[in-house]
Amino acid sequence: NPPSDKINIGWIGCGRQGSGDVSATMMFDSAMVVAAADVDSKRAALGKQRIEGFYSKKTGNKNYVSVKTYGDYKELLLDKSIDAVIITTPDHWHSQPAIEAALAGKDIYLEKPTSLTISEGRLLSDVIRSNNGVLQVGTQQRSMPQFRIAAELVRNGRIGKLETVK
């Protein structure tokens, strides 16, 4: 795919938790991660390094992409060249940047949980719907065999009466 046909993606929240999501996204030739935002400048710089290093290794071109970094995700959202965002901020800070991304016309991949309250989740859903946006929530583990089998064992009473869940 030529660069003009790629989905340009910004990464919001460049900590350890989101690195797997970003790495998985960069495997697809139809998408390119072009920006990183984090309130911690060291994490933003590490995000930039991770992205540029990945593409350099993948393409053999050291200058394949020059990742923009932002200390404030709101500045990233103003970038019209960014089509979508991956949000991997701490759990308590998922809804706000997702709502603002939808309002900015960006499609969104959001780590779980989507929100901390029902009203916050309802607002996110309403904004996504009213802006005809795309929201995907990262719930991959829910479909992995070991989690599916464990849920089936509990539902079918195979492990006995469930008393406590931690």
mmCIF file of N, CA, C and O in Angstrom, residues 149-161:
data_model
loop_
_atom_site.group_PDB
_atom_site.id
_atom_site.type_symbol
_atom_site.label_atom_id
_atom_site.label_comp_id
_atom_site.label_asym_id
_atom_site.label_seq_id
_atom_site.Cartn_x
_atom_site.Cartn_y
_atom_site.Cartn_z
ATOM 1 N N ILE A 149 -12.995 -21.439 28.225
ATOM 2 C CA ILE A 149 -13.184 -22.724 28.912
ATOM 3 C C ILE A 149 -13.462 -22.503 30.400
ATOM 4 O O ILE A 149 -14.360 -23.138 30.975
ATOM 5 N N ALA A 150 -12.730 -21.580 31.019
ATOM 6 C CA ALA A 150 -12.963 -21.290 32.436
ATOM 7 C C ALA A 150 -14.384 -20.789 32.659
ATOM 8 O O ALA A 150 -15.067 -21.216 33.610
ATOM 9 N N ALA A 151 -14.863 -19.903 31.781
ATOM 10 C CA ALA A 151 -16.231 -19.397 31.908
ATOM 11 C C ALA A 151 -17.243 -20.527 31.740
ATOM 12 O O ALA A 151 -18.244 -20.594 32.476
ATOM 13 N N GLU A 152 -17.005 -21.415 30.791
ATOM 14 C CA GLU A 152 -17.911 -22.551 30.588
ATOM 15 C C GLU A 152 -17.933 -23.461 31.815
ATOM 16 O O GLU A 152 -18.992 -23.939 32.225
ATOM 17 N N LEU A 153 -16.777 -23.706 32.415
ATOM 18 C CA LEU A 153 -16.713 -24.549 33.616
ATOM 19 C C LEU A 153 -17.523 -23.942 34.749
ATOM 20 O O LEU A 153 -18.246 -24.648 35.460
ATOM 21 N N VAL A 154 -17.416 -22.640 34.929
ATOM 22 C CA VAL A 154 -18.169 -21.969 35.986
ATOM 23 C C VAL A 154 -19.659 -22.033 35.681
ATOM 24 O O VAL A 154 -20.469 -22.405 36.541
ATOM 25 N N ARG A 155 -20.062 -21.657 34.460
ATOM 26 C CA ARG A 155 -21.479 -21.646 34.073
ATOM 27 C C ARG A 155 -22.140 -23.015 34.202
ATOM 28 O O ARG A 155 -23.309 -23.121 34.554
ATOM 29 N N ASN A 156 -21.407 -24.050 33.895
ATOM 30 C CA ASN A 156 -21.964 -25.397 33.926
ATOM 31 C C ASN A 156 -21.828 -26.066 35.286
ATOM 32 O O ASN A 156 -22.154 -27.247 35.424
ATOM 33 N N GLY A 157 -21.333 -25.339 36.286
ATOM 34 C CA GLY A 157 -21.221 -25.887 37.630
ATOM 35 C C GLY A 157 -20.149 -26.943 37.789
ATOM 36 O O GLY A 157 -20.148 -27.694 38.771
ATOM 37 N N ARG A 158 -19.233 -27.041 36.872
ATOM 38 C CA ARG A 158 -18.209 -28.086 36.894
ATOM 39 C C ARG A 158 -17.197 -27.906 38.019
ATOM 40 O O ARG A 158 -16.534 -28.860 38.399
ATOM 41 N N ILE A 159 -17.065 -26.698 38.539
ATOM 42 C CA ILE A 159 -16.098 -26.493 39.619
ATOM 43 C C ILE A 159 -16.799 -26.345 40.970
ATOM 44 O O ILE A 159 -16.189 -26.008 41.961
ATOM 45 N N GLY A 160 -18.106 -26.597 40.992
ATOM 46 C CA GLY A 160 -18.869 -26.475 42.233
ATOM 47 C C GLY A 160 -19.510 -25.112 42.343
ATOM 48 O O GLY A 160 -19.489 -24.298 41.415
ATOM 49 N N LYS A 161 -20.078 -24.845 43.507
ATOM 50 C CA LYS A 161 -20.760 -23.578 43.736
ATOM 51 C C LYS A 161 -19.712 -22.473 43.880
ATOM 52 O O LYS A 161 -18.781 -22.585 44.662
#
